[in-house]
Amino acid sequence: MSDTHPATTTRPMPLPTARGEVSGALVDALVHEPGGATLPGGATLPGGRPLRAADPYGDDLQLALYVCYELHYQGFSGVDDAWEWDPELLRTRQALERRFLDALRSDATTHDDPDAAVSGLLVEPADGTGVSHFLRDEGELWQMREYIAHRSLYQLKEADPHVWVLPRLRGRAKAAMAAVEYDEFGAGHGDRVHAELFAALMADLGLDPMYNHYLDATSARMLAVVNMMSLLGLHRALRGALVGHFATVEITSSPASDRLAQALRRLGAGEAAVFFYTEHVEADAVHEQVVRHGVIDDLLKHEPGLAADVAFGVDATVFLEDRFADEILDTWRKGRSSLRVPL
Ligand SMILES: [Fe+2]
Ligand SMILES: [Fe+2]
């Protein structure tokens, strides 16, 4: 892999296939130029009853939200860049976000104390039953490839939305957050950017490493995981939750990465594939400490009022990741593909 042609940014993908009335109205509107409420051919941005009635965790709402957020990352081919800051689009995005955030606040919140929330992450049950345990012990190659295809929605934008928190931090918290992000972005080397390492893993497994290639294939539960990090990253008011979310990722990554490296070795994957996870075993053991003590402790020293939101960021991450894991394991146990479009 060269420094000049990163696998993840070759070109933006076309808009995804709609999954209902809300995402359908959105993708129909985005092919036009932005410009107020009336668009050519009677296209209108989603709103009203369909939006209010959509399941906040369902395919239709989660895909619509993903499409709105993607305008802030790489965008879509054939979609005018000006949509990113179109006021009508932002109004739609806000309505989608409120449905999602309200649902998360009521369903995921289990702690109001960040120490208690983080402590729960530090102890791994001896008889773990997560996806990484399954893949290490009995997963087959097709299941590993499906897992990686789902995960690519997240990992090919690894660490991107977390950067948005930097202007909202000061002093030690900012320095510690930037230090972790520096590692995530390859510590000065384009071919070591973690998203690029993940693209190499995908290529090794015969998957297409193109950014957003598996958007149509992945489930609402994976989209919700990615949408949560975009939501927390984009809103200054949610900076505490963003930091709690990031700590959860770093704390749980090291042992899970070790299991996934073992799984890939057992399945005969190449060195590039194994390397993504072995790199995370050591790096994230360090990142965990830096995020907990450098970022969270310092942020709460200066803004103690954010404590409950830090805990919410932990709880929401665990809640959404568990829902994703339950779904993928459930479909595999039934002998079915976990993807909407099997590989
Ligand atoms: Fe990473
Ligand atoms: Fe990390």
mmCIF file of C-alpha atoms and ligand atoms in Angstrom:
data_model
loop_
_atom_site.group_PDB
_atom_site.id
_atom_site.type_symbol
_atom_site.label_atom_id
_atom_site.label_comp_id
_atom_site.label_asym_id
_atom_site.label_seq_id
_atom_site.Cartn_x
_atom_site.Cartn_y
_atom_site.Cartn_z
ATOM 1 C CA MET A 1 0.000 0.000 0.000
ATOM 2 C CA SER A 2 1.405 3.395 -0.942
ATOM 3 C CA ASP A 3 1.224 6.648 0.966
ATOM 4 C CA THR A 4 -0.331 8.438 -2.016
ATOM 5 C CA HIS A 5 -3.270 6.162 -2.908
ATOM 6 C CA PRO A 6 -5.130 5.271 0.236
ATOM 7 C CA ALA A 7 -7.534 2.398 -0.362
ATOM 8 C CA THR A 8 -10.293 4.052 1.628
ATOM 9 C CA THR A 9 -10.719 7.323 -0.251
ATOM 10 C CA THR A 10 -10.561 6.406 -3.907
ATOM 11 C CA ARG A 11 -13.995 7.810 -4.734
ATOM 12 C CA PRO A 12 -17.301 8.461 -2.969
ATOM 13 C CA MET A 13 -19.883 5.711 -3.390
ATOM 14 C CA PRO A 14 -23.331 6.273 -4.952
ATOM 15 C CA LEU A 15 -26.321 6.828 -2.678
ATOM 16 C CA PRO A 16 -27.560 3.643 -1.007
ATOM 17 C CA THR A 17 -30.837 1.879 -1.740
ATOM 18 C CA ALA A 18 -33.693 3.246 0.385
ATOM 19 C CA ARG A 19 -35.091 1.097 3.193
ATOM 20 C CA GLY A 20 -38.470 2.797 3.632
ATOM 21 C CA GLU A 21 -40.420 6.011 3.221
ATOM 22 C CA VAL A 22 -38.049 8.275 5.166
ATOM 23 C CA SER A 23 -34.770 7.149 3.599
ATOM 24 C CA GLY A 24 -36.572 6.964 0.237
ATOM 25 C CA ALA A 25 -37.619 10.620 0.362
ATOM 26 C CA LEU A 26 -34.097 11.599 1.402
ATOM 27 C CA VAL A 27 -32.203 9.788 -1.355
ATOM 28 C CA ASP A 28 -34.751 11.054 -3.928
ATOM 29 C CA ALA A 29 -34.183 14.645 -2.752
ATOM 30 C CA LEU A 30 -30.375 14.447 -2.665
ATOM 31 C CA VAL A 31 -30.007 13.847 -6.402
ATOM 32 C CA HIS A 32 -31.288 17.423 -6.940
ATOM 33 C CA GLU A 33 -29.499 20.654 -6.129
ATOM 34 C CA PRO A 34 -30.334 21.934 -2.670
ATOM 35 C CA GLY A 35 -32.493 25.021 -2.490
ATOM 36 C CA GLY A 36 -35.271 25.288 0.007
ATOM 37 C CA ALA A 37 -38.346 23.226 0.608
ATOM 38 C CA THR A 38 -39.427 22.771 -3.017
ATOM 39 C CA LEU A 39 -37.307 20.528 -5.218
ATOM 40 C CA PRO A 40 -37.816 19.563 -8.853
ATOM 41 C CA GLY A 41 -40.241 16.756 -9.644
ATOM 42 C CA GLY A 42 -42.120 17.109 -6.353
ATOM 43 C CA ALA A 43 -39.236 15.671 -4.300
ATOM 44 C CA THR A 44 -39.356 16.712 -0.640
ATOM 45 C CA LEU A 45 -37.098 16.009 2.310
ATOM 46 C CA PRO A 46 -38.581 13.538 4.781
ATOM 47 C CA GLY A 47 -40.709 14.862 7.612
ATOM 48 C CA GLY A 48 -44.165 14.698 9.147
ATOM 49 C CA ARG A 49 -45.902 11.466 10.022
ATOM 50 C CA PRO A 50 -43.501 8.950 8.355
ATOM 51 C CA LEU A 51 -40.587 10.435 10.267
ATOM 52 C CA ARG A 52 -42.511 10.509 13.552
ATOM 53 C CA ALA A 53 -43.700 6.939 13.049
ATOM 54 C CA ALA A 54 -40.321 5.414 12.068
ATOM 55 C CA ASP A 55 -38.689 3.004 14.543
ATOM 56 C CA PRO A 56 -35.737 4.955 15.998
ATOM 57 C CA TYR A 57 -33.511 1.850 15.698
ATOM 58 C CA GLY A 58 -35.017 0.619 12.434
ATOM 59 C CA ASP A 59 -33.490 0.365 8.974
ATOM 60 C CA ASP A 60 -35.377 3.326 7.520
ATOM 61 C CA LEU A 61 -34.485 5.927 10.158
ATOM 62 C CA GLN A 62 -30.941 4.669 10.722
ATOM 63 C CA LEU A 63 -30.133 4.684 7.004
ATOM 64 C CA ALA A 64 -31.581 8.206 6.601
ATOM 65 C CA LEU A 65 -29.475 9.415 9.522
ATOM 66 C CA TYR A 66 -26.374 7.693 8.136
ATOM 67 C CA VAL A 67 -26.879 9.436 4.781
ATOM 68 C CA CYS A 68 -27.275 12.847 6.493
ATOM 69 C CA TYR A 69 -24.071 12.317 8.473
ATOM 70 C CA GLU A 70 -22.100 11.017 5.500
ATOM 71 C CA LEU A 71 -22.388 14.495 3.955
ATOM 72 C CA HIS A 72 -19.913 15.577 6.671
ATOM 73 C CA TYR A 73 -17.423 12.792 5.845
ATOM 74 C CA GLN A 74 -16.866 11.769 2.207
ATOM 75 C CA GLY A 75 -20.304 12.450 0.725
ATOM 76 C CA PHE A 76 -21.855 10.475 -2.142
ATOM 77 C CA SER A 77 -21.178 10.599 -5.857
ATOM 78 C CA GLY A 78 -23.831 12.647 -7.645
ATOM 79 C CA VAL A 79 -24.773 14.571 -4.488
ATOM 80 C CA ASP A 80 -24.030 18.312 -4.402
ATOM 81 C CA ASP A 81 -21.550 19.198 -1.629
ATOM 82 C CA ALA A 82 -23.771 22.159 -0.695
ATOM 83 C CA TRP A 83 -26.297 19.753 0.868
ATOM 84 C CA GLU A 84 -23.941 19.421 3.856
ATOM 85 C CA TRP A 85 -25.064 22.770 5.279
ATOM 86 C CA ASP A 86 -28.487 23.091 3.685
ATOM 87 C CA PRO A 87 -30.825 24.396 6.423
ATOM 88 C CA GLU A 88 -33.733 22.149 5.377
ATOM 89 C CA LEU A 89 -31.483 19.103 5.398
ATOM 90 C CA LEU A 90 -30.173 20.064 8.835
ATOM 91 C CA ARG A 91 -33.762 20.409 10.076
ATOM 92 C CA THR A 92 -34.483 16.879 8.848
ATOM 93 C CA ARG A 93 -31.278 15.576 10.430
ATOM 94 C CA GLN A 94 -32.199 17.181 13.736
ATOM 95 C CA ALA A 95 -35.617 15.499 13.724
ATOM 96 C CA LEU A 96 -33.973 12.104 13.044
ATOM 97 C CA GLU A 97 -31.340 12.703 15.721
ATOM 98 C CA ARG A 98 -33.936 13.606 18.338
ATOM 99 C CA ARG A 99 -35.799 10.337 17.774
ATOM 100 C CA PHE A 100 -32.533 8.373 18.078
ATOM 101 C CA LEU A 101 -31.102 10.276 21.046
ATOM 102 C CA ASP A 102 -34.387 10.156 23.005
ATOM 103 C CA ALA A 103 -34.553 6.392 22.479
ATOM 104 C CA LEU A 104 -30.928 5.952 23.563
ATOM 105 C CA ARG A 105 -31.345 8.106 26.666
ATOM 106 C CA SER A 106 -34.315 6.086 27.830
ATOM 107 C CA ASP A 107 -33.163 2.583 26.790
ATOM 108 C CA ALA A 108 -29.400 2.655 27.363
ATOM 109 C CA THR A 109 -28.868 4.717 30.511
ATOM 110 C CA THR A 110 -27.876 2.477 33.417
ATOM 111 C CA HIS A 111 -25.282 4.586 35.284
ATOM 112 C CA ASP A 112 -25.045 8.215 36.332
ATOM 113 C CA ASP A 113 -21.516 7.787 37.689
ATOM 114 C CA PRO A 114 -18.747 7.446 35.073
ATOM 115 C CA ASP A 115 -16.463 5.475 37.427
ATOM 116 C CA ALA A 116 -19.151 2.850 37.915
ATOM 117 C CA ALA A 117 -19.827 2.726 34.157
ATOM 118 C CA VAL A 118 -16.111 2.324 33.343
ATOM 119 C CA SER A 119 -15.552 -0.269 36.114
ATOM 120 C CA GLY A 120 -18.155 -2.461 34.448
ATOM 121 C CA LEU A 121 -15.969 -2.536 31.321
ATOM 122 C CA LEU A 122 -12.756 -3.482 33.102
ATOM 123 C CA VAL A 123 -13.930 -6.923 34.189
ATOM 124 C CA GLU A 124 -14.374 -9.422 31.376
ATOM 125 C CA PRO A 125 -16.578 -12.408 32.256
ATOM 126 C CA ALA A 126 -14.555 -15.660 32.105
ATOM 127 C CA ASP A 127 -17.221 -17.302 29.921
ATOM 128 C CA GLY A 128 -17.486 -14.497 27.373
ATOM 129 C CA THR A 129 -20.134 -14.910 24.710
ATOM 130 C CA GLY A 130 -19.410 -12.005 22.356
ATOM 131 C CA VAL A 131 -18.749 -12.089 18.620
ATOM 132 C CA SER A 132 -14.965 -12.136 19.127
ATOM 133 C CA HIS A 133 -15.270 -15.176 21.444
ATOM 134 C CA PHE A 134 -17.429 -16.962 18.878
ATOM 135 C CA LEU A 135 -15.062 -16.173 16.008
ATOM 136 C CA ARG A 136 -12.005 -17.260 18.014
ATOM 137 C CA ASP A 137 -13.532 -20.551 19.121
ATOM 138 C CA GLU A 138 -15.779 -21.762 16.315
ATOM 139 C CA GLY A 139 -16.349 -19.098 13.667
ATOM 140 C CA GLU A 140 -15.964 -20.036 10.021
ATOM 141 C CA LEU A 141 -14.320 -17.925 7.336
ATOM 142 C CA TRP A 142 -17.664 -16.764 5.865
ATOM 143 C CA GLN A 143 -18.693 -15.509 9.290
ATOM 144 C CA MET A 144 -15.430 -13.646 9.791
ATOM 145 C CA ARG A 145 -15.853 -12.038 6.351
ATOM 146 C CA GLU A 146 -19.411 -10.980 7.220
ATOM 147 C CA TYR A 147 -18.257 -9.494 10.508
ATOM 148 C CA ILE A 148 -15.532 -7.500 8.752
ATOM 149 C CA ALA A 149 -17.979 -6.285 6.077
ATOM 150 C CA HIS A 150 -20.346 -4.951 8.782
ATOM 151 C CA ARG A 151 -17.495 -3.463 10.776
ATOM 152 C CA SER A 152 -16.072 -1.679 7.713
ATOM 153 C CA LEU A 153 -18.753 1.003 8.047
ATOM 154 C CA TYR A 154 -17.164 1.945 11.355
ATOM 155 C CA GLN A 155 -13.519 1.060 10.852
ATOM 156 C CA LEU A 156 -13.031 2.853 7.520
ATOM 157 C CA LYS A 157 -13.888 6.071 9.368
ATOM 158 C CA GLU A 158 -12.023 4.975 12.478
ATOM 159 C CA ALA A 159 -11.254 7.932 14.775
ATOM 160 C CA ASP A 160 -12.716 10.500 12.339
ATOM 161 C CA PRO A 161 -15.732 11.691 14.374
ATOM 162 C CA HIS A 162 -13.660 11.757 17.546
ATOM 163 C CA VAL A 163 -11.559 14.567 16.125
ATOM 164 C CA TRP A 164 -14.588 16.874 16.299
ATOM 165 C CA VAL A 165 -14.290 16.934 20.092
ATOM 166 C CA LEU A 166 -10.807 18.486 20.068
ATOM 167 C CA PRO A 167 -11.848 22.180 19.831
ATOM 168 C CA ARG A 168 -14.139 21.574 22.832
ATOM 169 C CA LEU A 169 -11.361 20.330 25.108
ATOM 170 C CA ARG A 170 -8.623 22.301 26.831
ATOM 171 C CA GLY A 171 -5.219 21.621 28.389
ATOM 172 C CA ARG A 172 -4.428 18.062 29.423
ATOM 173 C CA ALA A 173 -7.664 16.570 28.098
ATOM 174 C CA LYS A 174 -7.004 18.053 24.632
ATOM 175 C CA ALA A 175 -3.355 16.927 24.628
ATOM 176 C CA ALA A 176 -4.280 13.382 25.690
ATOM 177 C CA MET A 177 -7.099 13.109 23.131
ATOM 178 C CA ALA A 178 -4.816 14.410 20.369
ATOM 179 C CA ALA A 179 -2.086 11.925 21.354
ATOM 180 C CA VAL A 180 -4.465 8.974 20.929
ATOM 181 C CA GLU A 181 -5.835 10.361 17.658
ATOM 182 C CA TYR A 182 -2.252 10.808 16.371
ATOM 183 C CA ASP A 183 -1.751 7.056 16.789
ATOM 184 C CA GLU A 184 -5.120 6.250 15.178
ATOM 185 C CA PHE A 185 -4.081 8.352 12.187
ATOM 186 C CA GLY A 186 -0.801 6.524 11.686
ATOM 187 C CA ALA A 187 1.609 8.685 13.737
ATOM 188 C CA GLY A 188 2.753 10.532 10.618
ATOM 189 C CA HIS A 189 2.597 7.564 8.192
ATOM 190 C CA GLY A 190 -0.208 7.320 5.632
ATOM 191 C CA ASP A 191 0.057 3.555 5.351
ATOM 192 C CA ARG A 192 -0.265 3.161 9.142
ATOM 193 C CA VAL A 193 -3.561 5.043 9.448
ATOM 194 C CA HIS A 194 -5.788 2.521 11.222
ATOM 195 C CA ALA A 195 -8.510 2.880 8.570
ATOM 196 C CA GLU A 196 -5.870 1.978 5.963
ATOM 197 C CA LEU A 197 -4.736 -1.039 7.988
ATOM 198 C CA PHE A 198 -8.378 -2.129 8.067
ATOM 199 C CA ALA A 199 -8.618 -1.721 4.279
ATOM 200 C CA ALA A 200 -5.583 -4.016 3.948
ATOM 201 C CA LEU A 201 -7.295 -6.547 6.227
ATOM 202 C CA MET A 202 -10.382 -6.434 3.994
ATOM 203 C CA ALA A 203 -8.344 -6.942 0.831
ATOM 204 C CA ASP A 204 -6.595 -9.899 2.453
ATOM 205 C CA LEU A 205 -9.982 -11.519 3.097
ATOM 206 C CA GLY A 206 -11.102 -10.897 -0.486
ATOM 207 C CA LEU A 207 -13.483 -8.092 0.507
ATOM 208 C CA ASP A 208 -13.825 -4.760 -1.317
ATOM 209 C CA PRO A 209 -12.032 -2.140 0.806
ATOM 210 C CA MET A 210 -13.799 0.756 -0.916
ATOM 211 C CA TYR A 211 -15.228 3.200 1.593
ATOM 212 C CA ASN A 212 -18.955 2.536 2.236
ATOM 213 C CA HIS A 213 -18.941 -0.405 -0.186
ATOM 214 C CA TYR A 214 -21.013 -2.520 2.242
ATOM 215 C CA LEU A 215 -23.497 0.202 3.166
ATOM 216 C CA ASP A 216 -26.402 -1.585 1.439
ATOM 217 C CA ALA A 217 -25.369 -4.897 2.997
ATOM 218 C CA THR A 218 -25.056 -3.945 6.644
ATOM 219 C CA SER A 219 -27.845 -3.996 9.193
ATOM 220 C CA ALA A 220 -29.586 -1.166 11.049
ATOM 221 C CA ARG A 221 -27.845 -2.273 14.227
ATOM 222 C CA MET A 222 -24.398 -1.589 12.768
ATOM 223 C CA LEU A 223 -25.612 1.701 11.283
ATOM 224 C CA ALA A 224 -26.800 2.709 14.757
ATOM 225 C CA VAL A 225 -23.311 2.123 16.191
ATOM 226 C CA VAL A 226 -21.759 4.370 13.533
ATOM 227 C CA ASN A 227 -24.534 6.965 13.772
ATOM 228 C CA MET A 228 -24.043 7.218 17.521
ATOM 229 C CA MET A 229 -20.401 8.205 17.109
ATOM 230 C CA SER A 230 -21.288 10.779 14.446
ATOM 231 C CA LEU A 231 -24.050 12.180 16.666
ATOM 232 C CA LEU A 232 -21.773 12.487 19.695
ATOM 233 C CA GLY A 233 -18.911 13.872 17.628
ATOM 234 C CA LEU A 234 -20.891 16.580 15.850
ATOM 235 C CA HIS A 235 -22.612 18.067 18.919
ATOM 236 C CA ARG A 236 -20.568 20.127 21.362
ATOM 237 C CA ALA A 237 -23.327 19.609 23.936
ATOM 238 C CA LEU A 238 -22.583 15.859 23.788
ATOM 239 C CA ARG A 239 -18.801 16.164 24.306
ATOM 240 C CA GLY A 240 -18.965 14.297 27.611
ATOM 241 C CA ALA A 241 -20.778 11.397 25.965
ATOM 242 C CA LEU A 242 -18.303 11.375 23.067
ATOM 243 C CA VAL A 243 -15.438 10.984 25.519
ATOM 244 C CA GLY A 244 -17.298 8.207 27.382
ATOM 245 C CA HIS A 245 -17.933 6.445 24.074
ATOM 246 C CA PHE A 246 -14.263 6.729 23.065
ATOM 247 C CA ALA A 247 -13.112 5.338 26.420
ATOM 248 C CA THR A 248 -15.428 2.350 25.939
ATOM 249 C CA VAL A 249 -13.961 1.630 22.513
ATOM 250 C CA GLU A 250 -10.395 1.807 23.823
ATOM 251 C CA ILE A 251 -11.039 -0.225 26.996
ATOM 252 C CA THR A 252 -12.849 -3.076 25.252
ATOM 253 C CA SER A 253 -10.650 -3.140 22.139
ATOM 254 C CA SER A 254 -7.482 -4.750 23.454
ATOM 255 C CA PRO A 255 -8.856 -8.140 24.649
ATOM 256 C CA ALA A 256 -11.328 -8.353 21.733
ATOM 257 C CA SER A 257 -8.547 -7.565 19.241
ATOM 258 C CA ASP A 258 -6.463 -10.379 20.713
ATOM 259 C CA ARG A 259 -9.329 -12.833 20.184
ATOM 260 C CA LEU A 260 -9.907 -11.608 16.622
ATOM 261 C CA ALA A 261 -6.178 -11.964 15.807
ATOM 262 C CA GLN A 262 -6.359 -15.553 17.096
ATOM 263 C CA ALA A 263 -9.466 -16.169 15.005
ATOM 264 C CA LEU A 264 -7.811 -14.836 11.838
ATOM 265 C CA ARG A 265 -4.702 -16.970 12.412
ATOM 266 C CA ARG A 266 -6.841 -20.062 12.970
ATOM 267 C CA LEU A 267 -8.724 -19.327 9.742
ATOM 268 C CA GLY A 268 -5.473 -18.993 7.775
ATOM 269 C CA ALA A 269 -5.735 -15.245 7.056
ATOM 270 C CA GLY A 270 -2.643 -13.375 5.846
ATOM 271 C CA GLU A 271 -0.314 -11.157 7.850
ATOM 272 C CA ALA A 272 -2.033 -7.896 6.788
ATOM 273 C CA ALA A 273 -5.299 -9.156 8.237
ATOM 274 C CA VAL A 274 -3.777 -10.319 11.515
ATOM 275 C CA PHE A 275 -1.734 -7.130 11.812
ATOM 276 C CA PHE A 276 -4.745 -4.822 12.151
ATOM 277 C CA TYR A 277 -5.739 -6.590 15.360
ATOM 278 C CA THR A 278 -2.286 -7.320 16.804
ATOM 279 C CA GLU A 279 -1.525 -3.604 16.359
ATOM 280 C CA HIS A 280 -4.624 -2.812 18.458
ATOM 281 C CA VAL A 281 -3.792 -5.217 21.291
ATOM 282 C CA GLU A 282 -0.844 -3.141 22.472
ATOM 283 C CA ALA A 283 -1.887 0.287 21.210
ATOM 284 C CA ASP A 284 -5.296 0.190 22.883
ATOM 285 C CA ALA A 285 -3.938 -1.026 26.203
ATOM 286 C CA VAL A 286 -2.047 2.294 26.240
ATOM 287 C CA HIS A 287 -4.932 4.317 24.763
ATOM 288 C CA GLU A 288 -7.244 3.029 27.489
ATOM 289 C CA GLN A 289 -5.042 4.552 30.182
ATOM 290 C CA VAL A 290 -4.586 7.821 28.301
ATOM 291 C CA VAL A 291 -8.325 8.256 27.677
ATOM 292 C CA ARG A 292 -9.374 7.344 31.221
ATOM 293 C CA HIS A 293 -6.806 9.372 33.109
ATOM 294 C CA GLY A 294 -5.769 12.007 30.593
ATOM 295 C CA VAL A 295 -9.073 12.808 28.903
ATOM 296 C CA ILE A 296 -11.951 11.841 31.217
ATOM 297 C CA ASP A 297 -10.360 12.738 34.566
ATOM 298 C CA ASP A 298 -9.133 16.099 33.300
ATOM 299 C CA LEU A 299 -12.402 16.966 31.532
ATOM 300 C CA LEU A 300 -14.431 16.175 34.664
ATOM 301 C CA LYS A 301 -12.022 18.135 36.856
ATOM 302 C CA HIS A 302 -12.899 21.245 34.832
ATOM 303 C CA GLU A 303 -16.480 20.353 33.904
ATOM 304 C CA PRO A 304 -17.860 18.104 36.675
ATOM 305 C CA GLY A 305 -21.377 18.696 35.359
ATOM 306 C CA LEU A 306 -20.573 16.378 32.426
ATOM 307 C CA ALA A 307 -20.192 13.275 34.635
ATOM 308 C CA ALA A 308 -23.618 11.803 33.848
ATOM 309 C CA ASP A 309 -23.053 12.339 30.127
ATOM 310 C CA VAL A 310 -19.674 10.554 30.227
ATOM 311 C CA ALA A 311 -21.503 7.601 31.828
ATOM 312 C CA PHE A 312 -24.217 7.872 29.150
ATOM 313 C CA GLY A 313 -21.544 7.637 26.416
ATOM 314 C CA VAL A 314 -20.295 4.380 27.971
ATOM 315 C CA ASP A 315 -23.805 2.963 28.414
ATOM 316 C CA ALA A 316 -24.984 3.895 24.917
ATOM 317 C CA THR A 317 -21.922 2.272 23.322
ATOM 318 C CA VAL A 318 -22.350 -0.949 25.290
ATOM 319 C CA PHE A 319 -26.091 -0.995 24.551
ATOM 320 C CA LEU A 320 -25.703 -0.582 20.777
ATOM 321 C CA GLU A 321 -22.702 -2.907 20.451
ATOM 322 C CA ASP A 322 -24.559 -5.619 22.413
ATOM 323 C CA ARG A 323 -27.614 -5.271 20.159
ATOM 324 C CA PHE A 324 -25.376 -5.663 17.101
ATOM 325 C CA ALA A 325 -23.590 -8.689 18.606
ATOM 326 C CA ASP A 326 -26.888 -10.358 19.593
ATOM 327 C CA GLU A 327 -28.261 -9.973 16.090
ATOM 328 C CA ILE A 328 -25.210 -11.260 14.254
ATOM 329 C CA LEU A 329 -24.799 -14.285 16.569
ATOM 330 C CA ASP A 330 -28.498 -15.040 16.405
ATOM 331 C CA THR A 331 -28.585 -15.133 12.603
ATOM 332 C CA TRP A 332 -25.425 -17.278 12.451
ATOM 333 C CA ARG A 333 -26.843 -19.762 14.952
ATOM 334 C CA LYS A 334 -29.820 -20.126 12.642
ATOM 335 C CA GLY A 335 -27.386 -20.844 9.798
ATOM 336 C CA ARG A 336 -28.274 -17.616 8.004
ATOM 337 C CA SER A 337 -26.280 -14.698 6.648
ATOM 338 C CA SER A 338 -26.243 -11.639 8.926
ATOM 339 C CA LEU A 339 -26.005 -9.314 5.917
ATOM 340 C CA ARG A 340 -28.917 -7.853 3.952
ATOM 341 C CA VAL A 341 -26.941 -8.652 0.784
ATOM 342 C CA PRO A 342 -24.929 -11.868 1.378
ATOM 343 C CA LEU A 343 -21.334 -11.791 0.123
HETATM 344 FE FE FE B 1 -7.334 2.113 16.088
HETATM 345 FE FE FE B 2 -7.020 3.033 19.948
#
